[in-house]
Short mmCIF file of C-alpha atoms in Angstrom, two decimals:
data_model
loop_
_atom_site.label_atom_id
_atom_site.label_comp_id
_atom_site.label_asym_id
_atom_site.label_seq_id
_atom_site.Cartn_x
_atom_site.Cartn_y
_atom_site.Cartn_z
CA UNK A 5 -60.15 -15.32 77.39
CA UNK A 6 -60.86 -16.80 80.86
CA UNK A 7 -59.03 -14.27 83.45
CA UNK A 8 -57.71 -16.28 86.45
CA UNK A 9 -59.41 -16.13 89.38
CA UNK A 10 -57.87 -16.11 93.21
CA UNK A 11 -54.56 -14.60 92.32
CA UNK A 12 -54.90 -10.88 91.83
CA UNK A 13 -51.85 -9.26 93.66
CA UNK A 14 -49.55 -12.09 93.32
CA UNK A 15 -46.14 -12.76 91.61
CA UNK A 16 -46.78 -16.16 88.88
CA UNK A 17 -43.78 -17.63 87.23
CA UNK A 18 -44.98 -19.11 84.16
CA UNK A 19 -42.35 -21.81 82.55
CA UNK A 20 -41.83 -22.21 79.23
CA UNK A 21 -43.60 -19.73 76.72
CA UNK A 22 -45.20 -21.52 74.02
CA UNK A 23 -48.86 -21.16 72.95
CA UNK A 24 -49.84 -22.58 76.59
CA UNK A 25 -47.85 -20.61 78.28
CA UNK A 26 -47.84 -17.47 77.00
CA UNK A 27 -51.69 -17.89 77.16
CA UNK A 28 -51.62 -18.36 80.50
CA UNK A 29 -49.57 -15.11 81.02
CA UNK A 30 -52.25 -13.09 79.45
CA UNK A 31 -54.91 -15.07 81.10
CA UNK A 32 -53.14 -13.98 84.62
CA UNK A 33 -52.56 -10.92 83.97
CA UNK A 34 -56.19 -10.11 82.74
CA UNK A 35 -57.37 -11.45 86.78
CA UNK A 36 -54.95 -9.08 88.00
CA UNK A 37 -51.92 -10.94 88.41
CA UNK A 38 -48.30 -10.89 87.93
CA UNK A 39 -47.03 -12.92 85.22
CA UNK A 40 -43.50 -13.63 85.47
CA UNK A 41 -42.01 -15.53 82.44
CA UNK A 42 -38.98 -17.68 82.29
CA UNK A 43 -37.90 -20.18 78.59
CA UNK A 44 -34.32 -21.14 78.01
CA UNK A 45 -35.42 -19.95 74.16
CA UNK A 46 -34.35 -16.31 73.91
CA UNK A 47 -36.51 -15.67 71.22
CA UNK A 48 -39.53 -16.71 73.05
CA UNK A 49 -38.48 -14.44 76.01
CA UNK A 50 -38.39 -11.85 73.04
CA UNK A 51 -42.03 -12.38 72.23
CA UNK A 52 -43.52 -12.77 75.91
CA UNK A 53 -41.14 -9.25 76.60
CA UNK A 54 -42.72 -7.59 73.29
CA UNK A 55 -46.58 -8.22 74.50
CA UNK A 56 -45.28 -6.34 77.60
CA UNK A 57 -44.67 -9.01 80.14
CA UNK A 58 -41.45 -9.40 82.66
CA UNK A 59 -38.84 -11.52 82.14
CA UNK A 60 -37.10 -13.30 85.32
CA UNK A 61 -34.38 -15.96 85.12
CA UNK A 62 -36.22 -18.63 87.19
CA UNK A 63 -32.72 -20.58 87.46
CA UNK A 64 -31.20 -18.07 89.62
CA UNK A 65 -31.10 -18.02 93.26
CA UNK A 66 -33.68 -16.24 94.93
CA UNK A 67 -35.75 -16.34 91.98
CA UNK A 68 -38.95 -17.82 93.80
CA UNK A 69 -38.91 -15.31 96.84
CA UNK A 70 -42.14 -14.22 96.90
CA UNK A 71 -43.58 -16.02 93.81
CA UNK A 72 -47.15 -17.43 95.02
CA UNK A 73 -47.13 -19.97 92.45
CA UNK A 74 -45.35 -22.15 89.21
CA UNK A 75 -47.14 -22.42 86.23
CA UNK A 76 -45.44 -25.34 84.07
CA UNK A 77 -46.36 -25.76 80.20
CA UNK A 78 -46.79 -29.23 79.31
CA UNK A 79 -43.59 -30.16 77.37
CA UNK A 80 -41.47 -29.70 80.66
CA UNK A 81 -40.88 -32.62 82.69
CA UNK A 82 -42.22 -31.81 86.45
CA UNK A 83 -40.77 -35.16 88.22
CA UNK A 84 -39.72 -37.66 85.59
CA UNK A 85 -37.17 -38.80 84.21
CA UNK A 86 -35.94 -35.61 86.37
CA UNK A 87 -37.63 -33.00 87.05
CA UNK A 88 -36.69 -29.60 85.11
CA UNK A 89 -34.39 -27.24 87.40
CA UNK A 90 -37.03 -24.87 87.73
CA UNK A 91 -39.37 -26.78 88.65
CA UNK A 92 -36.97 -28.38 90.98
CA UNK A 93 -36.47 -25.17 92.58
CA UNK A 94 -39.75 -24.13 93.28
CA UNK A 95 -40.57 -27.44 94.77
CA UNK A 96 -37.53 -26.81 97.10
CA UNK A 97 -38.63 -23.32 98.18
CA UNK A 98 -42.54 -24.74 98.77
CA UNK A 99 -44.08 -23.24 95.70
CA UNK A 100 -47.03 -24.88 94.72
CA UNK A 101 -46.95 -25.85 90.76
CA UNK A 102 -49.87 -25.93 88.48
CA UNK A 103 -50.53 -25.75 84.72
CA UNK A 104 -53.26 -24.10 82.75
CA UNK A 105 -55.30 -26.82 82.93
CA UNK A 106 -55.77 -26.27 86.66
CA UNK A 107 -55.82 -22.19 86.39
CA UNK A 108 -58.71 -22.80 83.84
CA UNK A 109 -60.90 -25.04 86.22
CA UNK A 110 -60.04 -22.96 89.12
CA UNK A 111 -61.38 -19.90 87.18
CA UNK A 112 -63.44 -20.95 84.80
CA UNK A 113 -67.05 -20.62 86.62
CA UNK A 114 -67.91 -17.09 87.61
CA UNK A 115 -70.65 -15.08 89.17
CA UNK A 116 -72.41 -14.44 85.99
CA UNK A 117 -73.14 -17.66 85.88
CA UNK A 118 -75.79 -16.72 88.54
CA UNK A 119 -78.29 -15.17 85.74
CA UNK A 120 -78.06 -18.18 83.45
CA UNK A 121 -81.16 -21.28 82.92
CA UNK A 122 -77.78 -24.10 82.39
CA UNK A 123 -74.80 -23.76 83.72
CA UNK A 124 -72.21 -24.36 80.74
CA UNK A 125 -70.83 -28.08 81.06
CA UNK A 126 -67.46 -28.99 80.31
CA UNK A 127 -66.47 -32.83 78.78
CA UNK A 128 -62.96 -33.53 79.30
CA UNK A 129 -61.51 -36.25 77.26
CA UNK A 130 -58.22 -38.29 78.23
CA UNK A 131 -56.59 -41.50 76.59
CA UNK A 132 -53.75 -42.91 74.03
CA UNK A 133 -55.67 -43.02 71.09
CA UNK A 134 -58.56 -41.46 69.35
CA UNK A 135 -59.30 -38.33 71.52
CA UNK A 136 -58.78 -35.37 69.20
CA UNK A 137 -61.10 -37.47 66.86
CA UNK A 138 -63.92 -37.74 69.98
CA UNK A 139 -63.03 -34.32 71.09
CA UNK A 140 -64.16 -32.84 67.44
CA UNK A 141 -66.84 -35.44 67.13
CA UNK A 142 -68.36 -34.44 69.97
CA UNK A 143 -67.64 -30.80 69.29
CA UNK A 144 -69.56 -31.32 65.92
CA UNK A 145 -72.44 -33.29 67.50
CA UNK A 146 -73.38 -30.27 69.95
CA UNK A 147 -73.24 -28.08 67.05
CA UNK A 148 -75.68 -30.66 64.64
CA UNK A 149 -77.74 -29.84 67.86
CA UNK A 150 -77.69 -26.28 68.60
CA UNK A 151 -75.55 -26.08 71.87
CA UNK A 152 -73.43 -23.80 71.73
CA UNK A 153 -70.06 -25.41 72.12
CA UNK A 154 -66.34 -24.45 72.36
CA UNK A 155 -63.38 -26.97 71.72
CA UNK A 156 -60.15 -26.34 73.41
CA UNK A 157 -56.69 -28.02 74.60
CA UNK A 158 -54.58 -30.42 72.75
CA UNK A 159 -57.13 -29.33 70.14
CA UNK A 160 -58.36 -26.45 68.75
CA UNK A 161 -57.85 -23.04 71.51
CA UNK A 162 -55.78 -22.83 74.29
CA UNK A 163 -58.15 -23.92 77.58
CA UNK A 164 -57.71 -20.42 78.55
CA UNK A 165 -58.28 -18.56 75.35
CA UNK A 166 -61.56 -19.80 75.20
CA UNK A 167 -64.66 -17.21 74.86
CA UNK A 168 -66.27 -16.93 78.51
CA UNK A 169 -69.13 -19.27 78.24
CA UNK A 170 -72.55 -18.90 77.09
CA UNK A 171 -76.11 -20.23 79.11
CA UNK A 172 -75.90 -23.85 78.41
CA UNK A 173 -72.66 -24.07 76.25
CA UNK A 174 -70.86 -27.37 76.55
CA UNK A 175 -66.81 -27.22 76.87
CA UNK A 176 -64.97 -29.72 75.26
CA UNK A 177 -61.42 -30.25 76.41
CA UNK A 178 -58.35 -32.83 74.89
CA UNK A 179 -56.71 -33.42 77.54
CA UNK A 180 -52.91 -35.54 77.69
CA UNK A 181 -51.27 -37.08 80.56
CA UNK A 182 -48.49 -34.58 81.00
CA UNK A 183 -52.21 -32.11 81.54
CA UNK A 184 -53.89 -34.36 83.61
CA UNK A 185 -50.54 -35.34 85.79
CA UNK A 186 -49.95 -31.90 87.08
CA UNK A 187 -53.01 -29.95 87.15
CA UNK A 188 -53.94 -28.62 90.35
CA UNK A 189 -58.01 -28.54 89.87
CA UNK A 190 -59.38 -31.31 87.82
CA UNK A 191 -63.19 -29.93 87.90
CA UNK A 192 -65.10 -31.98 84.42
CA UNK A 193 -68.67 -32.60 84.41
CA UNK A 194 -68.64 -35.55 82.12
CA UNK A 195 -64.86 -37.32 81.89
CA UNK A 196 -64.01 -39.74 79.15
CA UNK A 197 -61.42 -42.45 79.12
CA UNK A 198 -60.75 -43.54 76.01
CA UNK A 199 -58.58 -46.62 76.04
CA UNK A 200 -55.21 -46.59 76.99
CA UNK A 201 -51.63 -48.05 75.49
CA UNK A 202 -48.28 -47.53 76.07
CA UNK A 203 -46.76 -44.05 75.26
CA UNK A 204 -44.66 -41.37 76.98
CA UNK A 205 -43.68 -44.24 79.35
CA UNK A 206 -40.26 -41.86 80.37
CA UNK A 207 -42.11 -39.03 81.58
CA UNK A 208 -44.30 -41.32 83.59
CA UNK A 209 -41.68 -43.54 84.97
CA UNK A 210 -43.81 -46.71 83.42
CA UNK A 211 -46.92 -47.85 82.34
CA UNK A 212 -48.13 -47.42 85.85
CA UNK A 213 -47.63 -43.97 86.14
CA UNK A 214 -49.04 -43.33 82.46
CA UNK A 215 -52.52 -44.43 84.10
CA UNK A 216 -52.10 -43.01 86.53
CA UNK A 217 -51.88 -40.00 85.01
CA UNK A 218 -55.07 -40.57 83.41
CA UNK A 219 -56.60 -41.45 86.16
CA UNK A 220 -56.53 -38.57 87.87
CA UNK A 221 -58.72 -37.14 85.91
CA UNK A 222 -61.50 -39.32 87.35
CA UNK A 223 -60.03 -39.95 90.83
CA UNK A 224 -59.54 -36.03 91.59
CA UNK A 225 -62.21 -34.65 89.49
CA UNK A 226 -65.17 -36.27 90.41
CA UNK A 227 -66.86 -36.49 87.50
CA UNK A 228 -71.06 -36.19 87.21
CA UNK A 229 -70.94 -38.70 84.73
CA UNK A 230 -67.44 -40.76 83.66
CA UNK A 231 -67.11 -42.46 80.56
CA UNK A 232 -64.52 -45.61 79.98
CA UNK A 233 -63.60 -47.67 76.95
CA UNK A 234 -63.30 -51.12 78.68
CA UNK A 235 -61.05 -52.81 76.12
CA UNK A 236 -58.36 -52.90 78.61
CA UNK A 237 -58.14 -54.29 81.83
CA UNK A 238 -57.13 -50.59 82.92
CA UNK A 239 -59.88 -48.78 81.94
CA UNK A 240 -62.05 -52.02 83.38
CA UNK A 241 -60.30 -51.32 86.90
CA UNK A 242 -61.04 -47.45 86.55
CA UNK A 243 -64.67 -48.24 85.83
CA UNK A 244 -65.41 -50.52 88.59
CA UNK A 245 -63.29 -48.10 91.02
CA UNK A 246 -65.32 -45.07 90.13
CA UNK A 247 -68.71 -47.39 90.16
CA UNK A 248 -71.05 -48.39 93.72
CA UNK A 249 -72.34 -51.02 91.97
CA UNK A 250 -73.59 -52.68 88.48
CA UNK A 251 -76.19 -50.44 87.86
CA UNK A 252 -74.37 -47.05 88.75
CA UNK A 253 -75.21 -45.09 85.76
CA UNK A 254 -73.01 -42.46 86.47
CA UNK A 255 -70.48 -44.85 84.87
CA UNK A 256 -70.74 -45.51 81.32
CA UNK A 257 -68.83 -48.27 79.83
CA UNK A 258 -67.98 -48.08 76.54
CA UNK A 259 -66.58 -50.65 74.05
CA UNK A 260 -65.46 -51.37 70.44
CA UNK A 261 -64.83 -55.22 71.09
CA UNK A 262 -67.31 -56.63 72.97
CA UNK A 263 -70.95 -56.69 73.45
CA UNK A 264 -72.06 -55.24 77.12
CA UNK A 265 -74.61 -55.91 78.97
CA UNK A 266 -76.11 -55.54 82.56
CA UNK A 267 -78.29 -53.21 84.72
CA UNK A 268 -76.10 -50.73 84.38
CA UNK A 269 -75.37 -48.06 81.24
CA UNK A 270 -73.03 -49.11 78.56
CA UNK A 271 -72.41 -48.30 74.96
CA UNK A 272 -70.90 -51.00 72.60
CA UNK A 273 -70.17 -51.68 68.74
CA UNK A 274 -69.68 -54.88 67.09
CA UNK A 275 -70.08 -55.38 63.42
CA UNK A 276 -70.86 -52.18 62.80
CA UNK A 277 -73.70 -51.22 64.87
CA UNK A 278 -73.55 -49.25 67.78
CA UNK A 279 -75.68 -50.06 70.56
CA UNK A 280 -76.62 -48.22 73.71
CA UNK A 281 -78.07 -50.09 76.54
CA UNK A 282 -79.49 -49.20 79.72
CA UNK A 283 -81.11 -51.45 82.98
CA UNK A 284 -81.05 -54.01 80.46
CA UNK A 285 -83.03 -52.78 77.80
CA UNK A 286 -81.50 -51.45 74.43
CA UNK A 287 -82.66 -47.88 74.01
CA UNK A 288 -80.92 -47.03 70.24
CA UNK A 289 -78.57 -48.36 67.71
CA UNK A 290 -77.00 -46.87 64.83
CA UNK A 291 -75.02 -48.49 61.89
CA UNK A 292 -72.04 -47.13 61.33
CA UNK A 293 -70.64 -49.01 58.63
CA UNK A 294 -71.76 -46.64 55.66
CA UNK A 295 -70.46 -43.32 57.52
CA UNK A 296 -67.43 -41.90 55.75
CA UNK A 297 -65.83 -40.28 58.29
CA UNK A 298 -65.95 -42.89 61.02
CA UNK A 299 -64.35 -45.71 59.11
CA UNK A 300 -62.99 -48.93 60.79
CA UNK A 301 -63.32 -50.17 64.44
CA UNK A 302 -61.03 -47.53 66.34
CA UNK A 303 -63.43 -44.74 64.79
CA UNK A 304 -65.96 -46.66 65.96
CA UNK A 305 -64.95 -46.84 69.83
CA UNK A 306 -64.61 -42.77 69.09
CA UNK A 307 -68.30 -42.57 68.24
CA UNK A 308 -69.06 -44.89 71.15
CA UNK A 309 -67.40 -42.71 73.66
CA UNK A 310 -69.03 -39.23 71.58
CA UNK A 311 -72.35 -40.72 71.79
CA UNK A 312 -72.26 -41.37 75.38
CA UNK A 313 -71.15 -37.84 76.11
CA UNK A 314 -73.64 -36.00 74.31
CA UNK A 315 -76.47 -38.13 75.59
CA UNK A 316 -74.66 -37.34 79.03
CA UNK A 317 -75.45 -33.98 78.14
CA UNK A 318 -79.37 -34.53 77.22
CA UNK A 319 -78.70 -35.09 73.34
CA UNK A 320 -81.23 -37.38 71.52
CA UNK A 321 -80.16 -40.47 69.77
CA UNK A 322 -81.86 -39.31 65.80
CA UNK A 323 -79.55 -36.05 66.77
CA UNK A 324 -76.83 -37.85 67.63
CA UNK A 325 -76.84 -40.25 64.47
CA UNK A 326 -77.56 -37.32 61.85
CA UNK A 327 -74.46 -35.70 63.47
CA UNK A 328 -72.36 -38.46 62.44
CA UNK A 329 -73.36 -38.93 58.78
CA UNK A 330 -72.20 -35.16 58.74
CA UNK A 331 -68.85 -35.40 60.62
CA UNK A 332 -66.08 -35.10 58.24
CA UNK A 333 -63.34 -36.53 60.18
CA UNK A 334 -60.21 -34.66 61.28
CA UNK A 335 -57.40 -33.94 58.83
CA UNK A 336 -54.80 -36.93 58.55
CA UNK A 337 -56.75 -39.02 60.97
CA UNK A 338 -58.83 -41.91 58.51
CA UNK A 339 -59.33 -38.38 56.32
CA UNK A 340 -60.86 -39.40 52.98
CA UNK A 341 -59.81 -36.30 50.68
CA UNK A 342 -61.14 -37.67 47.20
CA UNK A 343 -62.91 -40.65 45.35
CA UNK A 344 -62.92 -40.72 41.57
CA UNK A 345 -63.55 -44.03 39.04
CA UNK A 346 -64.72 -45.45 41.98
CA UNK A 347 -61.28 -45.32 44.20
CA UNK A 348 -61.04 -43.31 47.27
CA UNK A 349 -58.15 -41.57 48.65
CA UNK A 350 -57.44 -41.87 52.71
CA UNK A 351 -54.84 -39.92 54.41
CA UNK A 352 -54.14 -40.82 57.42
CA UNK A 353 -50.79 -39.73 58.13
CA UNK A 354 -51.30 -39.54 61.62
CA UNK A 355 -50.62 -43.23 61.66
CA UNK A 356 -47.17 -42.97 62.93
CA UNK A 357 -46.82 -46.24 64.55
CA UNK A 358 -47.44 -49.84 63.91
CA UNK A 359 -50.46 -49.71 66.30
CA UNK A 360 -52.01 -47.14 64.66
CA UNK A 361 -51.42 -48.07 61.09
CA UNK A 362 -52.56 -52.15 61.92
CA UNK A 363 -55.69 -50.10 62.88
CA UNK A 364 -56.06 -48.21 59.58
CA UNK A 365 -55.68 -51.14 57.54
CA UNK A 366 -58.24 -52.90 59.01
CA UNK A 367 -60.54 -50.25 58.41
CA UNK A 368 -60.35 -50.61 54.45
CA UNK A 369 -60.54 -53.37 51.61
CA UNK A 370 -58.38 -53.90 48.75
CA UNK A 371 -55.80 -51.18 49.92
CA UNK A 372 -52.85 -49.24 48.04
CA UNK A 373 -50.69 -49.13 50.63
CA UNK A 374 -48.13 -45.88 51.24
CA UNK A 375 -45.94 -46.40 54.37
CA UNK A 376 -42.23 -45.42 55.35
CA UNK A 377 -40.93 -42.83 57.19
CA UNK A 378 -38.96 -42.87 60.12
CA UNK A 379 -39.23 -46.14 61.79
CA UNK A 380 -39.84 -46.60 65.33
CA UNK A 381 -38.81 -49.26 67.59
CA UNK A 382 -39.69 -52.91 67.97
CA UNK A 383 -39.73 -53.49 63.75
CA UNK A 384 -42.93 -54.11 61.67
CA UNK A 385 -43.78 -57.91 62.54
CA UNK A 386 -46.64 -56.95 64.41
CA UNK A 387 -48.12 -54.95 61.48
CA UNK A 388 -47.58 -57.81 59.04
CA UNK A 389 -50.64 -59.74 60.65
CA UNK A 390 -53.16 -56.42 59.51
CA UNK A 391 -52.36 -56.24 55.85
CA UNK A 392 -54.56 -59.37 54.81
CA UNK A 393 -56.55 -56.73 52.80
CA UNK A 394 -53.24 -55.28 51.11
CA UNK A 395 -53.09 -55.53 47.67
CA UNK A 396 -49.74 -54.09 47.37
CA UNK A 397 -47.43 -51.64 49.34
CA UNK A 398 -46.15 -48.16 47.93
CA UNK A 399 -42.65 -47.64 50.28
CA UNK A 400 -41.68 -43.81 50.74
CA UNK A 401 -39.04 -42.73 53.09
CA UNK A 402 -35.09 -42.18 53.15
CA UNK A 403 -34.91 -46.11 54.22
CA UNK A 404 -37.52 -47.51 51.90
CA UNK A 405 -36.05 -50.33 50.63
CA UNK A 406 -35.10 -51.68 54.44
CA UNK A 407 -38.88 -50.86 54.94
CA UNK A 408 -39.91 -52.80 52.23
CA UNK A 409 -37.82 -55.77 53.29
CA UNK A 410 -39.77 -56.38 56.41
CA UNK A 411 -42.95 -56.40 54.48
CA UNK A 412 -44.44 -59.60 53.49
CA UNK A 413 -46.68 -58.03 51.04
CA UNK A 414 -45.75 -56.96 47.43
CA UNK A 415 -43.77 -53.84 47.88
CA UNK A 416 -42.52 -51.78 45.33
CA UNK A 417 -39.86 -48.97 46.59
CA UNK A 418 -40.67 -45.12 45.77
CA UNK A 419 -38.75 -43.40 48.03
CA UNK A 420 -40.69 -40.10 47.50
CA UNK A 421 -44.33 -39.15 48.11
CA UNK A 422 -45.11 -37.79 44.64
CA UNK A 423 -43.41 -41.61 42.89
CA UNK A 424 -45.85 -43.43 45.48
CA UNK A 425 -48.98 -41.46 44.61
CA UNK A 426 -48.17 -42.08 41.07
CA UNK A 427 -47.88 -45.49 41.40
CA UNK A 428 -50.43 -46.01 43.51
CA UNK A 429 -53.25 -43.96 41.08
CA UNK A 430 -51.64 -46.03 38.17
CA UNK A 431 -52.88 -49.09 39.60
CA UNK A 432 -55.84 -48.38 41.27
CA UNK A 433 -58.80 -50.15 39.81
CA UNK A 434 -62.49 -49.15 40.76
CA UNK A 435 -63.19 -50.57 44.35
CA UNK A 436 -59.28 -49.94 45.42
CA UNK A 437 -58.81 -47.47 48.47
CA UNK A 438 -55.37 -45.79 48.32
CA UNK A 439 -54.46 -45.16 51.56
CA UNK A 440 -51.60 -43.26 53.32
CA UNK A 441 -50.70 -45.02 56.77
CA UNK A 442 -46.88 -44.59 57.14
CA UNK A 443 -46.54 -46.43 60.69
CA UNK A 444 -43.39 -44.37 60.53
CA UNK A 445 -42.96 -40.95 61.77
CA UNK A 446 -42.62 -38.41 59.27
CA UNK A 447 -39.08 -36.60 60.62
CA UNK A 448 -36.58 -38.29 57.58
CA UNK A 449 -38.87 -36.42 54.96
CA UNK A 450 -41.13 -34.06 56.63
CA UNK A 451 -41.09 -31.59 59.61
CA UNK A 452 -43.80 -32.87 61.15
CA UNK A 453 -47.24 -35.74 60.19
CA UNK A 454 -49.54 -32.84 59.10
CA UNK A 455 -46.91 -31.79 56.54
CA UNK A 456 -46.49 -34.96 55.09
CA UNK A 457 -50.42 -35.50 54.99
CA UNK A 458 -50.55 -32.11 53.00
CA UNK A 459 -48.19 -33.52 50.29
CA UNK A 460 -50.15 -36.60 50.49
CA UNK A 461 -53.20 -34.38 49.66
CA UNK A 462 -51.60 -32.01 46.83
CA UNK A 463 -49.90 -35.11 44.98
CA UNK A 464 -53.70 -36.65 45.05
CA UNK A 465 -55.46 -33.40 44.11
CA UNK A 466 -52.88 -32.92 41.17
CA UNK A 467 -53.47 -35.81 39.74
CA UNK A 468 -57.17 -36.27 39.63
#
């Protein structure tokens, strides 16, 4: 746990009492604060009262008298589309309003720090898309190369459950705009900015206030050393706002699209190979197209932003590289779980959008296709232009046969997970990948992607 540091004495209200919250209660209370807990849930109250803490209606009058500060967990909206009563109210009475993200910067170094060779590091990781994958790629990278490392937010521990840090460790930190938008201290060495496309656009008021969201991260941080994909014309304006020049190499640009160049530092990948120049000169490349659990060109912008924050961090290129052919990719995200007779199995039921699915298909050959679910928004036209390499589509879902109807691939209707697998393995033929990219979301069927990922996995496994 990392106690929280510069509030001993004082009253905290902590909103909302999930994992983030309640671990920030603890985390309080363990620097000598006074955790007082507020969620409209009463069995949550019930938990948060059973470890011992106070429970105060926050929505009453009065209820901030004397409260030093508002500690908001991330589901709650702070100021759009409107912000949350409580929240409201504390704004009202001038209490300032934070989140774990900023207790943890605020208190994560400490005196004991004093006796170490390195102080630990923390790489903080922001985006739409890919950064649980470059979160646990980089996680698995520091490990390949004995630094001790620790990999918390969206991903793995709470930011504040975290083990007080070690001489040298490295802290790795998924971090998502509704974090980086209210956080008080915003403290990273090395930042990375993934890429960026629309998503939560309500609780940002826009696609303006999405980035700029994100950007905070860079903008109040103050990064040592800030990493940006460059595929979009955001993420080029962040990079040449944070940057004094072309060859400020405390800005590393990063793309999966197109090849970089310049006196400054940049890592790229095109056909395959990732490249990493600096002052001109190319100083490594790896090819990535025979690593298993990078497959496809948005893994690949994941390993370009994961190799330029390790060798932020001092990591050697033959380190970096061996790490990869190692990494085993994160469950449900381009996850292969089998190949037999020469067909492999991909479950990548995180896929839950046409976006994400378009990218999963172009990651693969000859595909068995299972999609359906839940559709989203805007229809499937834009996915019909990435399923070139589709041999034929396996349809699951409580609307299926709609589904099916906006494909304009051969698409046979299953309805259920365990029919589509069946199919599927029927038909496979040695080469075939069989691969599970709903670009639905999972909620007609399942209670949530990683469930229906595990049933992808089980129906698989049965069968082989």
């Amino acid at each position: 746990m990392i106690p929280v540091q510069g509030l001993s004495g004082k009253r905290v209200a902590v909103l909302g009492l999930g994992r983030s919250g309640l671990s920030a209660a603890r985390a309080l209370d363990a620097g000598g604060a006074m955790p007082v807990c507020w969620d409209d849930n009463p069995e949550a109250r019930d938990r948060a009262e059973a470890e011992g803490f106070d429970c105060l209606d926050l929505r009453k009058q009065g209820a901030f008298d004397d409260i030093a500060r508002l500690i908001v967990s991330p589901g709650i909206p702070h100021l759009y589309p409107a912000p949350n009563p409580v929240v409201a109210a504390a704004l009202s009475a001038g209490v300032p309003v934070d989140n774990d993200i900023g207790l943890f910067f605020q208190s994560f170094a400490t005196q004991s720090w004093d006796n170490f060779d390195t102080a630990p590091r923390v790489i903080a990781v922001t985006g739409s898309n890919g950064k649980s994958t470059t979160c646990a790629l980089i996680h698995h990278i520091m490990e390949a190369a004995h630094r001790p490392s620790q990999l918390a937010g969206n991903i793995g521990r709470g930011v504040l459950d975290i083990d007080p840090p070690h001489d040298g460790e490295v802290i790795v930190l998924e971090l998502s705009s509704y974090q980086t938008d209210l956080a008080r201290n915003l403290t990273p060495d090395v930042a990375v900015f993934t890429n960026l496309t629309p998503d939560h656009l309500d609780r940002h008021a826009g696609m303006g206030g999405y980035f700029a969201a994100k950007r905070r991260l860079f903008a109040e941080g103050g990064p040592d050393r800030a990493i940006i994909g460059v595929d979009e014309a955001e993420g080029q304006y962040l990079a040449g706002q944070l940057s004094e020049g072309a060859s400020d190499d405390r800005v590393i640009r990063v793309s999966a699209e197109t090849k970089l160049g310049g006196p400054g530092w940049c890592v790229y990948a095109r056909k395959g190979y990732l490249s990493e120049f600096r002052k001109g000169r190319q100083v490594a490349s790896i090819d990535l197209r025979d690593i298993a659990g990078l497959p496809g060109a948005h893994n690949h912008q994941n390993a370009c932003a994961a190799y330029a924050a390790a060798r932020s961090v001092g990591i050697a290129p033959k380190v970096i590289e061996a790490a990869f052919r190692t990494f085993g990719g994160l469950p449900h995200r381009s996850q292969t779980i089998a190949e037999a007779d020469g067909v492999r199995y991909v479950n990548d039921s995180k896929a839950t959008n046409v976006d994400s699915a378009a990218k999963a298909l172009a990651a693969f050959s000859d595909i068995r296709w299972i999609c359906g679910g839940l559709q989203k928004e805007g229809g499937l036209g834009a996915l019909n232009a990435a399923t070139a390499s589709v041999k034929k589509a396996y349809v699951i879902g409580r609307e299926a046969a709609q589904f099916a109807m906006q494909l304009e691939v051969d698409a046979q209707v299953c309805t259920s997970m365990a029919e589509a697998v069946a199919a599927a393995m029927d038909e496979a033929e040695a080469g075939d990948v069989v691969l599970l990219a709903p670009a639905a979301a999972s909620f007609d069927q399942y209670d949530s992607f990683e469930r229906r990922g595990e049933d992808f996995v089980a129906e698989v496994t049965k069968r082989l």
